[in-house]
Coordinates of C-alpha atoms in Angstrom, one line a residue:
X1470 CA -5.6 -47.2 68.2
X1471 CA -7.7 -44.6 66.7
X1472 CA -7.5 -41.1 66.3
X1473 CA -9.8 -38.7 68.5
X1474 CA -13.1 -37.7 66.7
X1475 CA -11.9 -33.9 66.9
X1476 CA -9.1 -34.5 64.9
X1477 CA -11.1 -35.9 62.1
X1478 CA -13.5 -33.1 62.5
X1479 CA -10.9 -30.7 62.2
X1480 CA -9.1 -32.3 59.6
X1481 CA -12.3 -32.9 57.7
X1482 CA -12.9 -29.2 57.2
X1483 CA -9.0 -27.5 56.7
X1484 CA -10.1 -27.9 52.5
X1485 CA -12.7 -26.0 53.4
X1486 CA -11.5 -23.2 54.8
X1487 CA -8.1 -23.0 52.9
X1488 CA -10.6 -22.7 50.0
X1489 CA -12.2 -19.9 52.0
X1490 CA -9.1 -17.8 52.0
X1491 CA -8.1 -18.8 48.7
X1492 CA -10.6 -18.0 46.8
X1493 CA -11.0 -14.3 49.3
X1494 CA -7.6 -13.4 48.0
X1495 CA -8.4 -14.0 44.2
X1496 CA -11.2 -11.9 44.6
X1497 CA -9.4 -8.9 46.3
X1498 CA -6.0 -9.6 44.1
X1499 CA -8.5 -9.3 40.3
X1500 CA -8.7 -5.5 41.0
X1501 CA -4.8 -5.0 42.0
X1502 CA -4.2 -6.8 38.6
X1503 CA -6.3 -5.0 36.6
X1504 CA -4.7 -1.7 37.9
X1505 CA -1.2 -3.1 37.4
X1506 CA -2.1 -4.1 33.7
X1507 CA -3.7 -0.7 33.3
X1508 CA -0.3 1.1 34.7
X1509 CA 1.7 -1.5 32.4
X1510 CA -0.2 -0.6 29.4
X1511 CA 0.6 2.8 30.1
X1512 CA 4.2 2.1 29.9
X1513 CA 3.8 0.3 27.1
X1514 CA 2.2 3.4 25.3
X1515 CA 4.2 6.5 26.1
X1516 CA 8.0 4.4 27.4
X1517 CA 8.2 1.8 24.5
X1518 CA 5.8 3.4 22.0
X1519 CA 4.0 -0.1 21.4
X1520 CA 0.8 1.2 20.5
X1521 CA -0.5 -2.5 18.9
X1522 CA 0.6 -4.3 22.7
X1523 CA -1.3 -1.4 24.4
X1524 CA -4.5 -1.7 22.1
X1525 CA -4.8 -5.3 23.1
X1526 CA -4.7 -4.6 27.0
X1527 CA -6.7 -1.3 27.2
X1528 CA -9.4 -3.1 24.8
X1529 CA -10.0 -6.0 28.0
X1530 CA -9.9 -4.0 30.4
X1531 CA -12.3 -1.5 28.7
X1532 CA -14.9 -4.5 29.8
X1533 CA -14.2 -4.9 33.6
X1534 CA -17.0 -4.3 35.9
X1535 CA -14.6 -1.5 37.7
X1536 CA -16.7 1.5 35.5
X1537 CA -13.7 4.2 36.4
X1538 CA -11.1 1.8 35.4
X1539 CA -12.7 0.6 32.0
X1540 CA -13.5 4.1 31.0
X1541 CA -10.4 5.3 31.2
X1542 CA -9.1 2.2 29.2
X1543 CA -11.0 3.4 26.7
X1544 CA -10.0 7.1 26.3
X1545 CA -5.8 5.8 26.4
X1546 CA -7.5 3.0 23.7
X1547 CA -8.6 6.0 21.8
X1548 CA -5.3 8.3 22.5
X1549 CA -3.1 4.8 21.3
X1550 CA -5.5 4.8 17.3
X1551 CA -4.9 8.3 17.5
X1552 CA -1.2 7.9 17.3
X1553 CA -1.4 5.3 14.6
X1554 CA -3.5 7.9 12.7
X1555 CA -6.2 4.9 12.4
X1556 CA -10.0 6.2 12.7
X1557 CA -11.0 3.6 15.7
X1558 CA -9.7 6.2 17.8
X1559 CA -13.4 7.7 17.1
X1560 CA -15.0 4.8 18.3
X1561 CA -13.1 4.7 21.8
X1562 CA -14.6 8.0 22.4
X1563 CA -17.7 7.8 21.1
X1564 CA -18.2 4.4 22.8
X1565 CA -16.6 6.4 26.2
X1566 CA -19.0 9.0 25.7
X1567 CA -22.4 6.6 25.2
X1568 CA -21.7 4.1 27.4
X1569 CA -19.9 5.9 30.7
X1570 CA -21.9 9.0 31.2
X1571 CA -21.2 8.7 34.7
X1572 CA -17.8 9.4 34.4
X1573 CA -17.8 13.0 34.0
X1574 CA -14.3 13.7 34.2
X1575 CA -12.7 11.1 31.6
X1576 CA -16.1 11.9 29.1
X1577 CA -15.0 15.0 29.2
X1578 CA -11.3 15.0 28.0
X1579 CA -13.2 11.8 25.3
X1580 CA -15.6 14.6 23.9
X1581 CA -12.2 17.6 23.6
X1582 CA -10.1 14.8 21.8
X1583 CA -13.6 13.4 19.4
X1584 CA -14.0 17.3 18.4
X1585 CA -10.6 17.8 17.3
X1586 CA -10.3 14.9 15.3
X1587 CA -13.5 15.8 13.6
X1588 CA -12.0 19.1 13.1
X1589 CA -9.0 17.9 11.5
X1590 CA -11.2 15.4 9.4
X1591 CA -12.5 16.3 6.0
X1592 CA -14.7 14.4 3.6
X1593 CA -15.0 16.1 0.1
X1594 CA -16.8 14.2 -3.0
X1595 CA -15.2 11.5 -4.7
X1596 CA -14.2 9.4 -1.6
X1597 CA -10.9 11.5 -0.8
X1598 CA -10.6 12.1 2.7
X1599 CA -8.4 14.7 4.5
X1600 CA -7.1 14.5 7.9
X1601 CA -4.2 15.6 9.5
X1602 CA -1.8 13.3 11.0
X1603 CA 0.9 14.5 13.4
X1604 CA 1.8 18.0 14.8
X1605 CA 5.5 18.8 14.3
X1606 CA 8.0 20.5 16.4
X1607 CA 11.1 22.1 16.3
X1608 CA 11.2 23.6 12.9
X1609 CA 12.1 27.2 12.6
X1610 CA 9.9 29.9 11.4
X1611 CA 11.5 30.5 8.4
X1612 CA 11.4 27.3 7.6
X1613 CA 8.9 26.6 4.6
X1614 CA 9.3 23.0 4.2
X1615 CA 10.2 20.0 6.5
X1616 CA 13.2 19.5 4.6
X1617 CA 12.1 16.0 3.2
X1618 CA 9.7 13.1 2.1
X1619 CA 7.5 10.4 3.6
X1620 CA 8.9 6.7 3.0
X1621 CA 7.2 5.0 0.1
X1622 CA 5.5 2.6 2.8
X1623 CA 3.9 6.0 4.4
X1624 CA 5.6 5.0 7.7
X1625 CA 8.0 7.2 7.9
X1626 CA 9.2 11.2 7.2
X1627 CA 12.5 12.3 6.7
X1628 CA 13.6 15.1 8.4
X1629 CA 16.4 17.0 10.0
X1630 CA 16.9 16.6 13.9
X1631 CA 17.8 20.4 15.1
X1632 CA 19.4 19.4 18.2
X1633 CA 22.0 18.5 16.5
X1634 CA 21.5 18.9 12.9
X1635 CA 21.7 15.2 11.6
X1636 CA 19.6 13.7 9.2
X1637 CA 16.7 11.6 11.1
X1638 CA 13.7 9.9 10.2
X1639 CA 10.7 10.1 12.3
X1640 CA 8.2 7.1 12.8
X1641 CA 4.8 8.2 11.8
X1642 CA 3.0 5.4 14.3
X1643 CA 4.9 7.0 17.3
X1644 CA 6.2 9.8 16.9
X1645 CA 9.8 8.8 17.5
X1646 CA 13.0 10.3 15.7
X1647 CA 15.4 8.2 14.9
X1648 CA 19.1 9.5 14.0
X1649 CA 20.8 8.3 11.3
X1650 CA 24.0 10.6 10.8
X1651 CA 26.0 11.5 13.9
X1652 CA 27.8 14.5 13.9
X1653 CA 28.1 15.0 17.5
X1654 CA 27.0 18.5 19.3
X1655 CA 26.9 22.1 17.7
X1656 CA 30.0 22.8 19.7
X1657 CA 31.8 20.0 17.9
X1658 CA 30.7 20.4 14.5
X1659 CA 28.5 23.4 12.7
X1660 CA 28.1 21.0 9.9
X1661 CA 24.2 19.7 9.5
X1662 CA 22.1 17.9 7.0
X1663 CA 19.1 19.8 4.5
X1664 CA 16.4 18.7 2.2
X1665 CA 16.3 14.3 1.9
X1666 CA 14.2 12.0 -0.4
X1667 CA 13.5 8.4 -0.1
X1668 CA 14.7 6.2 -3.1
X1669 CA 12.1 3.8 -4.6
X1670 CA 12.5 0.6 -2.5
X1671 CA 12.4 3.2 1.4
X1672 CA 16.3 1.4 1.5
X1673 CA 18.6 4.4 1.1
X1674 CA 18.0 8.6 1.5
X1675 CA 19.8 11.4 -0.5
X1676 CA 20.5 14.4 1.3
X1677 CA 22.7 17.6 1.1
X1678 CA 25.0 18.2 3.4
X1679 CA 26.9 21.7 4.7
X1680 CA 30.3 21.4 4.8
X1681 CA 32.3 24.7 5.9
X1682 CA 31.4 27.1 2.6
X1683 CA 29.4 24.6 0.7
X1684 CA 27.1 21.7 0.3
X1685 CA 27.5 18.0 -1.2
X1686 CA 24.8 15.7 -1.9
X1687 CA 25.5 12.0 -0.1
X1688 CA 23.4 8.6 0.3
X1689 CA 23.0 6.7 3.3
X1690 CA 21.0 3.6 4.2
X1691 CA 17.5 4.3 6.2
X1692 CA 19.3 2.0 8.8
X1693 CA 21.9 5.0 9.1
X1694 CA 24.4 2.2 7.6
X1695 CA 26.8 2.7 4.6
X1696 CA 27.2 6.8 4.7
X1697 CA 29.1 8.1 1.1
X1698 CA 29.4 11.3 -1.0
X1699 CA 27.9 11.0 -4.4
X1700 CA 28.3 14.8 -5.6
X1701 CA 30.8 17.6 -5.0
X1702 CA 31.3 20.5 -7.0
X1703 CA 32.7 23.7 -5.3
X1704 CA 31.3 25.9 -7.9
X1705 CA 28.1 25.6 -7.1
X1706 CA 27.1 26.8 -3.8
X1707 CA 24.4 25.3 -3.1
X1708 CA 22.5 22.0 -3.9
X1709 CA 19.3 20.2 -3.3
X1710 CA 17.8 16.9 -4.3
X1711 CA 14.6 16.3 -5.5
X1712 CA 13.6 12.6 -6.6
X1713 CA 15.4 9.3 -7.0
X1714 CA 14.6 7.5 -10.8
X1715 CA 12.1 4.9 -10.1
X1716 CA 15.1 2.0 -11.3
X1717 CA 17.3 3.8 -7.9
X1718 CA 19.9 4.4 -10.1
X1719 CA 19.9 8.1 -10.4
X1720 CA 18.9 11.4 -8.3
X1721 CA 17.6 14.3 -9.6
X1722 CA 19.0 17.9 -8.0
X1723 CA 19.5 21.5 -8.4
X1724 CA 22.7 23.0 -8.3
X1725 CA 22.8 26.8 -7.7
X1726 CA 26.3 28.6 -9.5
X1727 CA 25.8 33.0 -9.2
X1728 CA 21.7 33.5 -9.3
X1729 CA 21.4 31.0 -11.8
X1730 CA 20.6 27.0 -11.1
X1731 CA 21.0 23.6 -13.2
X1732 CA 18.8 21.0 -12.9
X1733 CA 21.5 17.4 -12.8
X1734 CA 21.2 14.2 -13.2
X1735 CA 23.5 12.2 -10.8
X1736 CA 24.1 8.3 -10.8
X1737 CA 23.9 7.0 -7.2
X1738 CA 26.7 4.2 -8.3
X1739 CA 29.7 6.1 -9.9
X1740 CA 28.9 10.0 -9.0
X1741 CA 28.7 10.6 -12.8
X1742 CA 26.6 13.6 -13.6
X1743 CA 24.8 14.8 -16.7
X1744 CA 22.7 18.2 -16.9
X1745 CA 19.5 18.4 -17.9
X1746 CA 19.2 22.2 -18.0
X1747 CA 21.4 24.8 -17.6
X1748 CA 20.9 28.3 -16.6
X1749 CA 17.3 28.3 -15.5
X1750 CA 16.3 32.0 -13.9
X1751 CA 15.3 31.1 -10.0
X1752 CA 15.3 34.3 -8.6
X1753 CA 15.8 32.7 -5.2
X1754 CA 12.4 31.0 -5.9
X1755 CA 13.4 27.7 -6.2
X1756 CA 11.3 24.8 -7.7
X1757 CA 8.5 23.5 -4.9
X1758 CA 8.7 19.9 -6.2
X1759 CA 10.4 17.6 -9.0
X1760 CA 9.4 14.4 -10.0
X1761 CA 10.1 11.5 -11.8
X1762 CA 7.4 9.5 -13.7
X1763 CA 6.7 6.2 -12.7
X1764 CA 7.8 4.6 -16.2
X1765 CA 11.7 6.7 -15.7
X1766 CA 10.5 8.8 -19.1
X1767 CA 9.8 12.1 -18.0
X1768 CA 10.5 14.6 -14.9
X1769 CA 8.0 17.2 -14.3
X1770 CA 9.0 19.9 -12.3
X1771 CA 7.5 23.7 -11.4
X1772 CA 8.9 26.8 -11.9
X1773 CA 8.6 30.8 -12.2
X1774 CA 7.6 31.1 -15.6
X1775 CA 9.8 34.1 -17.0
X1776 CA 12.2 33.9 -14.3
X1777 CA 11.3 36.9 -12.6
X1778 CA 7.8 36.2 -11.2
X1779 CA 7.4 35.0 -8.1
X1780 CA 4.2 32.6 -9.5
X1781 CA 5.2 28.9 -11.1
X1782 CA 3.9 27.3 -14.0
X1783 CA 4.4 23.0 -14.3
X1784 CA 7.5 21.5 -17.2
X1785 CA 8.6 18.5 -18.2
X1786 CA 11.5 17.1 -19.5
X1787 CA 12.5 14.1 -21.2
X1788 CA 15.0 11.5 -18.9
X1789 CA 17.3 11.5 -20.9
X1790 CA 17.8 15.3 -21.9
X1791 CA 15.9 17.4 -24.2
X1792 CA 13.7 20.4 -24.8
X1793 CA 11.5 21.4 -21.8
X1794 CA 7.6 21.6 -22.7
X1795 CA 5.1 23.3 -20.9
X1796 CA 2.4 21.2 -19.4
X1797 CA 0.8 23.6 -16.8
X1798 CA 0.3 26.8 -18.0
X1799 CA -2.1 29.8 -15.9
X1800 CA -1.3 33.6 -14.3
X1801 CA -2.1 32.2 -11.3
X1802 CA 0.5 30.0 -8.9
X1803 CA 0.7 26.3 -10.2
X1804 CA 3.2 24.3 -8.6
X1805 CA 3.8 20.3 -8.6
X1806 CA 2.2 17.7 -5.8
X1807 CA 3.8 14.4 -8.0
X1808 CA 2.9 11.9 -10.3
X1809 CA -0.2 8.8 -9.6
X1810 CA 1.0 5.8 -9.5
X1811 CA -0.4 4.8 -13.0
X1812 CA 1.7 7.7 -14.8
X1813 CA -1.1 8.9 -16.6
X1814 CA -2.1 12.2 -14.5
X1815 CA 0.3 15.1 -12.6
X1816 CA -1.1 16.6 -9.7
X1817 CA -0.5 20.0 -9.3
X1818 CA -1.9 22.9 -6.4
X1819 CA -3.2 25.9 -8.0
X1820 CA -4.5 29.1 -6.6
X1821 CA -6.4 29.9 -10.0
X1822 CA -9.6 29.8 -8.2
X1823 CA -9.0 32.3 -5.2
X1824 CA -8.3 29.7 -3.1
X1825 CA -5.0 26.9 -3.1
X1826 CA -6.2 23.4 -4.2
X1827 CA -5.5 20.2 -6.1
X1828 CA -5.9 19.4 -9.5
X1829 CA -4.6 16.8 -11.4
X1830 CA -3.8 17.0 -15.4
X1831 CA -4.1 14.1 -17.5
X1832 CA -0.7 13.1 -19.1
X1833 CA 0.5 11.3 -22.7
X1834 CA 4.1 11.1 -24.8
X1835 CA 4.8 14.3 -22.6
X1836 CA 1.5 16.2 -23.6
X1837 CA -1.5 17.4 -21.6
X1838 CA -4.5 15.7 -22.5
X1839 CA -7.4 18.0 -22.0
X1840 CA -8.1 20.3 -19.5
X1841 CA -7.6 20.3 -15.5
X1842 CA -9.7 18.3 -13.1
X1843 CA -10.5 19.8 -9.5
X1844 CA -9.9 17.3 -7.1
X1845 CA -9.6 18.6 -3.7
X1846 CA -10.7 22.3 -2.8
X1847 CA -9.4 25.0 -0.6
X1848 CA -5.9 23.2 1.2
X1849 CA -3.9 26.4 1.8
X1850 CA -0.4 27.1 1.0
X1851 CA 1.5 23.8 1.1
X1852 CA 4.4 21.7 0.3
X1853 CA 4.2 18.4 -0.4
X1854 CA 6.0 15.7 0.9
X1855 CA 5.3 13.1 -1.7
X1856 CA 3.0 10.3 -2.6
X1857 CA 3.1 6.4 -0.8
X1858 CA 2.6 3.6 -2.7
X1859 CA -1.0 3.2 -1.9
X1860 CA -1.9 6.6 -3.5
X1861 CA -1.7 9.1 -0.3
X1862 CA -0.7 12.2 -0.5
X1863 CA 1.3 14.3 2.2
X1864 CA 1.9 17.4 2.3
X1865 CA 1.8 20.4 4.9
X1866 CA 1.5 24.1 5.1
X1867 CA 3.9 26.2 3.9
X1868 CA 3.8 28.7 6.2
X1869 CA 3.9 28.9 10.0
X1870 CA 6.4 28.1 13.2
X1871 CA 4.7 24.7 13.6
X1872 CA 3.7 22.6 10.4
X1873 CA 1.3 19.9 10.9
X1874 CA 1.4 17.1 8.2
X1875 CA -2.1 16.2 6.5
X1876 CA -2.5 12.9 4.6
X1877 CA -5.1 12.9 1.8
X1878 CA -5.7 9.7 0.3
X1879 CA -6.4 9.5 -3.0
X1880 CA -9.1 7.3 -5.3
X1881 CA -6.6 7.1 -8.2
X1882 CA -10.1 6.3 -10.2

């Protein structure tokens, strides 16, 4: 028998209107999506710090047709380079500002963020560019230095974690602090970590440590792993490490006995130590920086020149012991920034001009060659942090409740 004509009809157009109401609910669901990727990226940005995964969502849905939505994809795609210190973030705003006018509110806070970055962004002659690159908190007033060095990889400063007073690291790309001593609270222990450095392959840090009435100097993996004392000597009361040998066999430090200090020479296997020089006149103005050449020859090092003023001249000294030269030698304040990578120049800030900049000396056999070259003008009062591998040098001011850490990179032509 066959069917009734209605229920062919009927039958004949369900595909039609299921497709009706499917098709409806993808068009109102694409908007909820896009909101709930926006939200997600979000997370993904200030929870899990994964600036890269973020980049990649807020750049599609910088595109949608919702105007609101994309331009405020944008300004978090431009907040997300900002936190990798990468120069797109200038683009986000800029394209934020050009191409969303009609979003007052967003092109607003785009404009505040592209001023500021200009403002912390300087371009002198000779390529080198200047910019700062992260804000710092927690460190005390009296504080003059961060208490340690970026990784050789640039990703990473050493530091000290005041919360608890462990030795931590901080990623550069997000801003977190990683621990990698723990000594538990300030009501279990008053013990705390100072000044770090990174040795040559970013593996292991030196740092001193306060024990109850004095300090020892002791190694530990940058994966916190592997903790160990490699120096101990209750007559001195205080000491500080400077630079690892570039073979990571050795640390340099200074060792303070009275009002006098002796610059060491400690091997990170046994704990054996040598001195380099005895009795150097500090004054309780220590050295700003100390350096090993790249080729493990020569450590150059600043320091007040009589022992009484308060303004540093530059030294060397061979490796392996021996009389100290003069390489840097003015009335005005000369202290070290490190060595470039090809061994054959020093920089050094100076204030011989009025103003703090950097200059760099040209270096042979543990002799100046010729005289100074300016190579970046009017920096202010600052300590350096030391030089990556790729030629950038950190460093931040000296002075101030606050530091914020600069990062010039360098043409090492």
């Amino acid at each position: 028998m066959r069917k009734p004509t209605r229920q062919l009809v009927s039958n004949s157009y369900l595909p039609v209107w299921v497709f009706i109401v499917v098709a409806t609910c993808v068009l109102l669901a694409a908007p909820q999506q896009s909101a709930h990727r926006f939200h997600k990226a979000i997370d993904l940005m200030e929870t899990k710090g994964d600036y890269p995964a973020a980049i990649e969502v807020f750049e599609e849905l910088s595109r949608v047709e919702d105007r609101d939505l994309a331009a405020r994809s944008l300004f978090y795609l431009g907040l997300c380079y900002e936190k990798l210190g990468r120069t797109e973030a200038q683009t986000a705003y800029t394209r934020l500002i050009d191409e969303f006018s009609d979003q007052q509110d967003v092109v607003s806070k785009a404009r505040i963020r592209l001023a500021v970055l200009r403002q912390a962004e300087q371009t002198v002659p000779g390529g080198i560019t200047l910019r700062r690159l992260l804000d710092v908190e927690g460190v005390g007033a009296s504080t003059t230095r961060l208490l340690g060095q970026v990784s050789p990889d640039g990703k990473y400063l050493s530091r000290v974690d005041w919360e608890t007073g462990d030795l931590a690291i901080l990623e550069i790309a997000t801003g977190k602090i990683h621990r990698l001593t723990n000594k538990g609270t300030w009501e279990e222990s008053n013990e705390f970590a100072e000044f770090s450095c990174w040795s040559p392959n970013g593996k292991q840090l030196v740092y001193a440590w306060y024990n109850p009435d004095f300090f020892d100097l002791r190694v530990i993996g940058s994966d916190g792993s592997s903790p160990r004392v490699i120096f101990s000597d209750r007559s001195y009361d205080y000491v500080q490490p400077y630079t690892w040998s570039p073979d990571g066999e050795n640390v340099v430090a200074l060792a303070r006995g009275s009002r006098e200090i002796d610059m060491v020479l400690i091997s990170v296997g046994d704990g054996s130590v040598s001195t380099l020089k005895s009795a150097m006149k500090c004054r309780g103005n220590w050295p700003v920086n100390v350096a090993f050449s790249p080729d493990g020859k020569w450590i150059a090092f600043d320091l007040a020149r009589d022992g009484e003023s308060l303004d540093h001249d530059i030294f060397l000294i061979p490796a392996d012991g021996g009389s100290v030269t003069s390489l840097v030698k003015h009335p005005a304040d000369d202290y070290l920034a490190g060595w470039v990578s090809e061994g054959n120049r020093v920089l050094f800030v100076s204030a011989r001009t009025g103003e703090f900049d950097v200059w760099a000396i040209r270096v042979s056999e543990g002799k100046a060659q010729g005289e100074p070259e300016l190579i970046l003008s009017d920096i202010g009062a600052v300590s350096p942090m030391g030089l990556s591998r790729e030629g950038a040098l950190y460093f931040h001011p000296r002075l101030g409740d606050r530091p914020d850490v600069y990062i010039a990179e360098l043409d090492s032509a």
